[in-house]
Amino acid sequence: MIRQATLEDVPKILEIFNYHIEHTTVIYHYHKRTLAQMEDWLSQQQQLNFPVLVTEENGKLTGYGTFGQFRPHEAYQFCVEHSVYVSPDHQGKGFGKQLILELIAIAKKENYHNMVAGIDAENKFSIQFHQKLGFQEVGYLKEVGYKFDRWLDLVFLQLQLN
């Protein structure tokens, strides 16, 4: 099942987000977020009319995804960057694919022109996953992130929506 997130989903969204902060280079943050921060984030996404979707299995939230404007300047208004995160015990079961396909459908319906993904270069699975969905690699930034005592490269992939 896939649906719009509600305030009641924020604790589980927070748990997934913080797991990735603490254990992976999927998110280039150092410090876990608080419940209040994530509640504010959801409210801001909703006010800006950006989707926040969740997937569920047997009533348990398994992942979430969203998109927002690529950069905060007017000329970027037709380009969005997406984020999809799945609970570690539900990865590889198709929840991420459900989320990104629905985000793409929403972006097309809302007449966005491009969708961008910024992916840690070591995350070969995510890069290949995006390429299978039609995303093309358009940029490679060397050593722009630093986490877990090492430099990280960032790959940008892009999907033309219309």
C-alpha positions as protocol buffer text, in pm:
chain_id: "A"
residue {
  index: 1
  type: MET
  ca { x: 0 y: 0 z: 0 }
}
residue {
  index: 2
  type: ILE
  ca { x: 119 y: 351 z: -82 }
}
residue {
  index: 3
  type: ARG
  ca { x: -38 y: 670 z: 53 }
}
residue {
  index: 4
  type: GLN
  ca { x: 28 y: 1028 z: 160 }
}
residue {
  index: 5
  type: ALA
  ca { x: 209 y: 1059 z: 493 }
}
residue {
  index: 6
  type: THR
  ca { x: 32 y: 1192 z: 800 }
}
residue {
  index: 7
  type: LEU
  ca { x: 159 y: 1336 z: 1126 }
}
residue {
  index: 8
  type: GLU
  ca { x: 109 y: 992 z: 1284 }
}
residue {
  index: 9
  type: ASP
  ca { x: 372 y: 852 z: 1042 }
}
residue {
  index: 10
  type: VAL
  ca { x: 645 y: 1091 z: 1153 }
}
residue {
  index: 11
  type: PRO
  ca { x: 792 y: 874 z: 1433 }
}
residue {
  index: 12
  type: LYS
  ca { x: 853 y: 584 z: 1191 }
}
residue {
  index: 13
  type: ILE
  ca { x: 979 y: 822 z: 919 }
}
residue {
  index: 14
  type: LEU
  ca { x: 1217 y: 964 z: 1181 }
}
residue {
  index: 15
  type: GLU
  ca { x: 1335 y: 615 z: 1274 }
}
residue {
  index: 16
  type: ILE
  ca { x: 1414 y: 533 z: 910 }
}
residue {
  index: 17
  type: PHE
  ca { x: 1583 y: 869 z: 848 }
}
residue {
  index: 18
  type: ASN
  ca { x: 1796 y: 847 z: 1162 }
}
residue {
  index: 19
  type: TYR
  ca { x: 1899 y: 489 z: 1084 }
}
residue {
  index: 20
  type: HIS
  ca { x: 2042 y: 607 z: 752 }
}
residue {
  index: 21
  type: ILE
  ca { x: 2217 y: 902 z: 917 }
}
residue {
  index: 22
  type: GLU
  ca { x: 2384 y: 676 z: 1173 }
}
residue {
  index: 23
  type: HIS
  ca { x: 2469 y: 376 z: 957 }
}
residue {
  index: 24
  type: THR
  ca { x: 2494 y: 470 z: 588 }
}
residue {
  index: 25
  type: THR
  ca { x: 2619 y: 729 z: 342 }
}
residue {
  index: 26
  type: VAL
  ca { x: 2275 y: 749 z: 183 }
}
residue {
  index: 27
  type: ILE
  ca { x: 2224 y: 1073 z: 379 }
}
residue {
  index: 28
  type: TYR
  ca { x: 2516 y: 1313 z: 422 }
}
residue {
  index: 29
  type: HIS
  ca { x: 2409 y: 1429 z: 770 }
}
residue {
  index: 30
  type: TYR
  ca { x: 2604 y: 1370 z: 1089 }
}
residue {
  index: 31
  type: HIS
  ca { x: 2340 y: 1425 z: 1357 }
}
residue {
  index: 32
  type: LYS
  ca { x: 2009 y: 1249 z: 1409 }
}
residue {
  index: 33
  type: ARG
  ca { x: 1695 y: 1456 z: 1372 }
}
residue {
  index: 34
  type: THR
  ca { x: 1438 y: 1509 z: 1646 }
}
residue {
  index: 35
  type: LEU
  ca { x: 1069 y: 1437 z: 1627 }
}
residue {
  index: 36
  type: ALA
  ca { x: 995 y: 1811 z: 1629 }
}
residue {
  index: 37
  type: GLN
  ca { x: 1234 y: 1868 z: 1336 }
}
residue {
  index: 38
  type: MET
  ca { x: 1068 y: 1596 z: 1130 }
}
residue {
  index: 39
  type: GLU
  ca { x: 719 y: 1721 z: 1215 }
}
residue {
  index: 40
  type: ASP
  ca { x: 826 y: 2068 z: 1095 }
}
residue {
  index: 41
  type: TRP
  ca { x: 973 y: 1913 z: 779 }
}
residue {
  index: 42
  type: LEU
  ca { x: 647 y: 1731 z: 699 }
}
residue {
  index: 43
  type: SER
  ca { x: 449 y: 2048 z: 758 }
}
residue {
  index: 44
  type: GLN
  ca { x: 679 y: 2247 z: 526 }
}
residue {
  index: 45
  type: GLN
  ca { x: 657 y: 1983 z: 252 }
}
residue {
  index: 46
  type: GLN
  ca { x: 278 y: 1987 z: 275 }
}
residue {
  index: 47
  type: GLN
  ca { x: 262 y: 2369 z: 273 }
}
residue {
  index: 48
  type: LEU
  ca { x: 480 y: 2374 z: -41 }
}
residue {
  index: 49
  type: ASN
  ca { x: 252 y: 2111 z: -201 }
}
residue {
  index: 50
  type: PHE
  ca { x: 533 y: 1855 z: -230 }
}
residue {
  index: 51
  type: PRO
  ca { x: 431 y: 1492 z: -181 }
}
residue {
  index: 52
  type: VAL
  ca { x: 545 y: 1283 z: 111 }
}
residue {
  index: 53
  type: LEU
  ca { x: 447 y: 924 z: 44 }
}
residue {
  index: 54
  type: VAL
  ca { x: 474 y: 617 z: 264 }
}
residue {
  index: 55
  type: THR
  ca { x: 454 y: 247 z: 191 }
}
residue {
  index: 56
  type: GLU
  ca { x: 299 y: -1 z: 429 }
}
residue {
  index: 57
  type: GLU
  ca { x: 294 y: -376 z: 463 }
}
residue {
  index: 58
  type: ASN
  ca { x: 51 y: -537 z: 709 }
}
residue {
  index: 59
  type: GLY
  ca { x: -9 y: -198 z: 871 }
}
residue {
  index: 60
  type: LYS
  ca { x: 363 y: -133 z: 926 }
}
residue {
  index: 61
  type: LEU
  ca { x: 534 y: 164 z: 759 }
}
residue {
  index: 62
  type: THR
  ca { x: 818 y: 29 z: 542 }
}
residue {
  index: 63
  type: GLY
  ca { x: 952 y: 337 z: 365 }
}
residue {
  index: 64
  type: TYR
  ca { x: 888 y: 692 z: 253 }
}
residue {
  index: 65
  type: GLY
  ca { x: 967 y: 920 z: -36 }
}
residue {
  index: 66
  type: THR
  ca { x: 934 y: 1282 z: -131 }
}
residue {
  index: 67
  type: PHE
  ca { x: 1056 y: 1545 z: -370 }
}
residue {
  index: 68
  type: GLY
  ca { x: 1122 y: 1915 z: -355 }
}
residue {
  index: 69
  type: GLN
  ca { x: 1252 y: 2192 z: -575 }
}
residue {
  index: 70
  type: PHE
  ca { x: 1606 y: 2112 z: -691 }
}
residue {
  index: 71
  type: ARG
  ca { x: 1742 y: 2454 z: -589 }
}
residue {
  index: 72
  type: PRO
  ca { x: 1571 y: 2757 z: -433 }
}
residue {
  index: 73
  type: HIS
  ca { x: 1585 y: 2988 z: -735 }
}
residue {
  index: 74
  type: GLU
  ca { x: 1297 y: 3068 z: -970 }
}
residue {
  index: 75
  type: ALA
  ca { x: 1464 y: 2924 z: -1277 }
}
residue {
  index: 76
  type: TYR
  ca { x: 1470 y: 2578 z: -1111 }
}
residue {
  index: 77
  type: GLN
  ca { x: 1093 y: 2573 z: -1054 }
}
residue {
  index: 78
  type: PHE
  ca { x: 1040 y: 2290 z: -1303 }
}
residue {
  index: 79
  type: CYS
  ca { x: 1313 y: 2062 z: -1165 }
}
residue {
  index: 80
  type: VAL
  ca { x: 1267 y: 1848 z: -855 }
}
residue {
  index: 81
  type: GLU
  ca { x: 1506 y: 1631 z: -655 }
}
residue {
  index: 82
  type: HIS
  ca { x: 1365 y: 1321 z: -492 }
}
residue {
  index: 83
  type: SER
  ca { x: 1453 y: 1119 z: -185 }
}
residue {
  index: 84
  type: VAL
  ca { x: 1342 y: 763 z: -111 }
}
residue {
  index: 85
  type: TYR
  ca { x: 1428 y: 578 z: 208 }
}
residue {
  index: 86
  type: VAL
  ca { x: 1330 y: 225 z: 304 }
}
residue {
  index: 87
  type: SER
  ca { x: 1351 y: 62 z: 645 }
}
residue {
  index: 88
  type: PRO
  ca { x: 1660 y: -162 z: 661 }
}
residue {
  index: 89
  type: ASP
  ca { x: 1448 y: -473 z: 726 }
}
residue {
  index: 90
  type: HIS
  ca { x: 1234 y: -405 z: 417 }
}
residue {
  index: 91
  type: GLN
  ca { x: 1501 y: -322 z: 157 }
}
residue {
  index: 92
  type: GLY
  ca { x: 1503 y: -520 z: -165 }
}
residue {
  index: 93
  type: LYS
  ca { x: 1129 y: -595 z: -151 }
}
residue {
  index: 94
  type: GLY
  ca { x: 1009 y: -337 z: -404 }
}
residue {
  index: 95
  type: PHE
  ca { x: 898 y: -62 z: -166 }
}
residue {
  index: 96
  type: GLY
  ca { x: 1155 y: 185 z: -301 }
}
residue {
  index: 97
  type: LYS
  ca { x: 1043 y: 115 z: -656 }
}
residue {
  index: 98
  type: GLN
  ca { x: 678 y: 172 z: -565 }
}
residue {
  index: 99
  type: LEU
  ca { x: 768 y: 504 z: -407 }
}
residue {
  index: 100
  type: ILE
  ca { x: 982 y: 637 z: -689 }
}
residue {
  index: 101
  type: LEU
  ca { x: 736 y: 532 z: -959 }
}
residue {
  index: 102
  type: GLU
  ca { x: 457 y: 715 z: -777 }
}
residue {
  index: 103
  type: LEU
  ca { x: 678 y: 1022 z: -725 }
}
residue {
  index: 104
  type: ILE
  ca { x: 758 y: 1023 z: -1099 }
}
residue {
  index: 105
  type: ALA
  ca { x: 387 y: 998 z: -1182 }
}
residue {
  index: 106
  type: ILE
  ca { x: 305 y: 1288 z: -949 }
}
residue {
  index: 107
  type: ALA
  ca { x: 587 y: 1501 z: -1090 }
}
residue {
  index: 108
  type: LYS
  ca { x: 466 y: 1439 z: -1446 }
}
residue {
  index: 109
  type: LYS
  ca { x: 106 y: 1520 z: -1350 }
}
residue {
  index: 110
  type: GLU
  ca { x: 226 y: 1845 z: -1191 }
}
residue {
  index: 111
  type: ASN
  ca { x: 418 y: 1934 z: -1510 }
}
residue {
  index: 112
  type: TYR
  ca { x: 769 y: 1920 z: -1374 }
}
residue {
  index: 113
  type: HIS
  ca { x: 1028 y: 1890 z: -1650 }
}
residue {
  index: 114
  type: ASN
  ca { x: 1312 y: 1702 z: -1476 }
}
residue {
  index: 115
  type: MET
  ca { x: 1370 y: 1487 z: -1171 }
}
residue {
  index: 116
  type: VAL
  ca { x: 1718 y: 1467 z: -1020 }
}
residue {
  index: 117
  type: ALA
  ca { x: 1875 y: 1210 z: -789 }
}
residue {
  index: 118
  type: GLY
  ca { x: 2190 y: 1278 z: -587 }
}
residue {
  index: 119
  type: ILE
  ca { x: 2342 y: 942 z: -490 }
}
residue {
  index: 120
  type: ASP
  ca { x: 2657 y: 848 z: -303 }
}
residue {
  index: 121
  type: ALA
  ca { x: 2891 y: 699 z: -565 }
}
residue {
  index: 122
  type: GLU
  ca { x: 2949 y: 388 z: -354 }
}
residue {
  index: 123
  type: ASN
  ca { x: 2578 y: 306 z: -368 }
}
residue {
  index: 124
  type: LYS
  ca { x: 2599 y: 109 z: -692 }
}
residue {
  index: 125
  type: PHE
  ca { x: 2263 y: -59 z: -629 }
}
residue {
  index: 126
  type: SER
  ca { x: 2079 y: 274 z: -618 }
}
residue {
  index: 127
  type: ILE
  ca { x: 2262 y: 406 z: -924 }
}
residue {
  index: 128
  type: GLN
  ca { x: 2175 y: 95 z: -1128 }
}
residue {
  index: 129
  type: PHE
  ca { x: 1819 y: 100 z: -992 }
}
residue {
  index: 130
  type: HIS
  ca { x: 1772 y: 457 z: -1114 }
}
residue {
  index: 131
  type: GLN
  ca { x: 1930 y: 380 z: -1452 }
}
residue {
  index: 132
  type: LYS
  ca { x: 1682 y: 94 z: -1502 }
}
residue {
  index: 133
  type: LEU
  ca { x: 1404 y: 350 z: -1452 }
}
residue {
  index: 134
  type: GLY
  ca { x: 1548 y: 575 z: -1723 }
}
residue {
  index: 135
  type: PHE
  ca { x: 1765 y: 810 z: -1518 }
}
residue {
  index: 136
  type: GLN
  ca { x: 2091 y: 906 z: -1685 }
}
residue {
  index: 137
  type: GLU
  ca { x: 2414 y: 996 z: -1508 }
}
residue {
  index: 138
  type: VAL
  ca { x: 2480 y: 1365 z: -1571 }
}
residue {
  index: 139
  type: GLY
  ca { x: 2741 y: 1456 z: -1312 }
}
residue {
  index: 140
  type: TYR
  ca { x: 3007 y: 1316 z: -1083 }
}
residue {
  index: 141
  type: LEU
  ca { x: 3139 y: 1532 z: -800 }
}
residue {
  index: 142
  type: LYS
  ca { x: 3456 y: 1401 z: -638 }
}
residue {
  index: 143
  type: GLU
  ca { x: 3508 y: 1423 z: -264 }
}
residue {
  index: 144
  type: VAL
  ca { x: 3228 y: 1670 z: -193 }
}
residue {
  index: 145
  type: GLY
  ca { x: 3107 y: 1487 z: 118 }
}
residue {
  index: 146
  type: TYR
  ca { x: 3292 y: 1373 z: 427 }
}
residue {
  index: 147
  type: LYS
  ca { x: 3143 y: 1112 z: 657 }
}
residue {
  index: 148
  type: PHE
  ca { x: 3270 y: 815 z: 858 }
}
residue {
  index: 149
  type: ASP
  ca { x: 3627 y: 950 z: 831 }
}
residue {
  index: 150
  type: ARG
  ca { x: 3641 y: 935 z: 451 }
}
residue {
  index: 151
  type: TRP
  ca { x: 3570 y: 1150 z: 147 }
}
residue {
  index: 152
  type: LEU
  ca { x: 3255 y: 1074 z: -51 }
}
residue {
  index: 153
  type: ASP
  ca { x: 3179 y: 1122 z: -418 }
}
residue {
  index: 154
  type: LEU
  ca { x: 2831 y: 1225 z: -532 }
}
residue {
  index: 155
  type: VAL
  ca { x: 2667 y: 1112 z: -854 }
}
residue {
  index: 156
  type: PHE
  ca { x: 2382 y: 1310 z: -1011 }
}
residue {
  index: 157
  type: LEU
  ca { x: 2129 y: 1131 z: -1226 }
}
residue {
  index: 158
  type: GLN
  ca { x: 1846 y: 1297 z: -1417 }
}
residue {
  index: 159
  type: LEU
  ca { x: 1516 y: 1186 z: -1565 }
}
residue {
  index: 160
  type: GLN
  ca { x: 1342 y: 1398 z: -1831 }
}
residue {
  index: 161
  type: LEU
  ca { x: 975 y: 1388 z: -1737 }
}
residue {
  index: 162
  type: ASN
  ca { x: 812 y: 1524 z: -2055 }
}
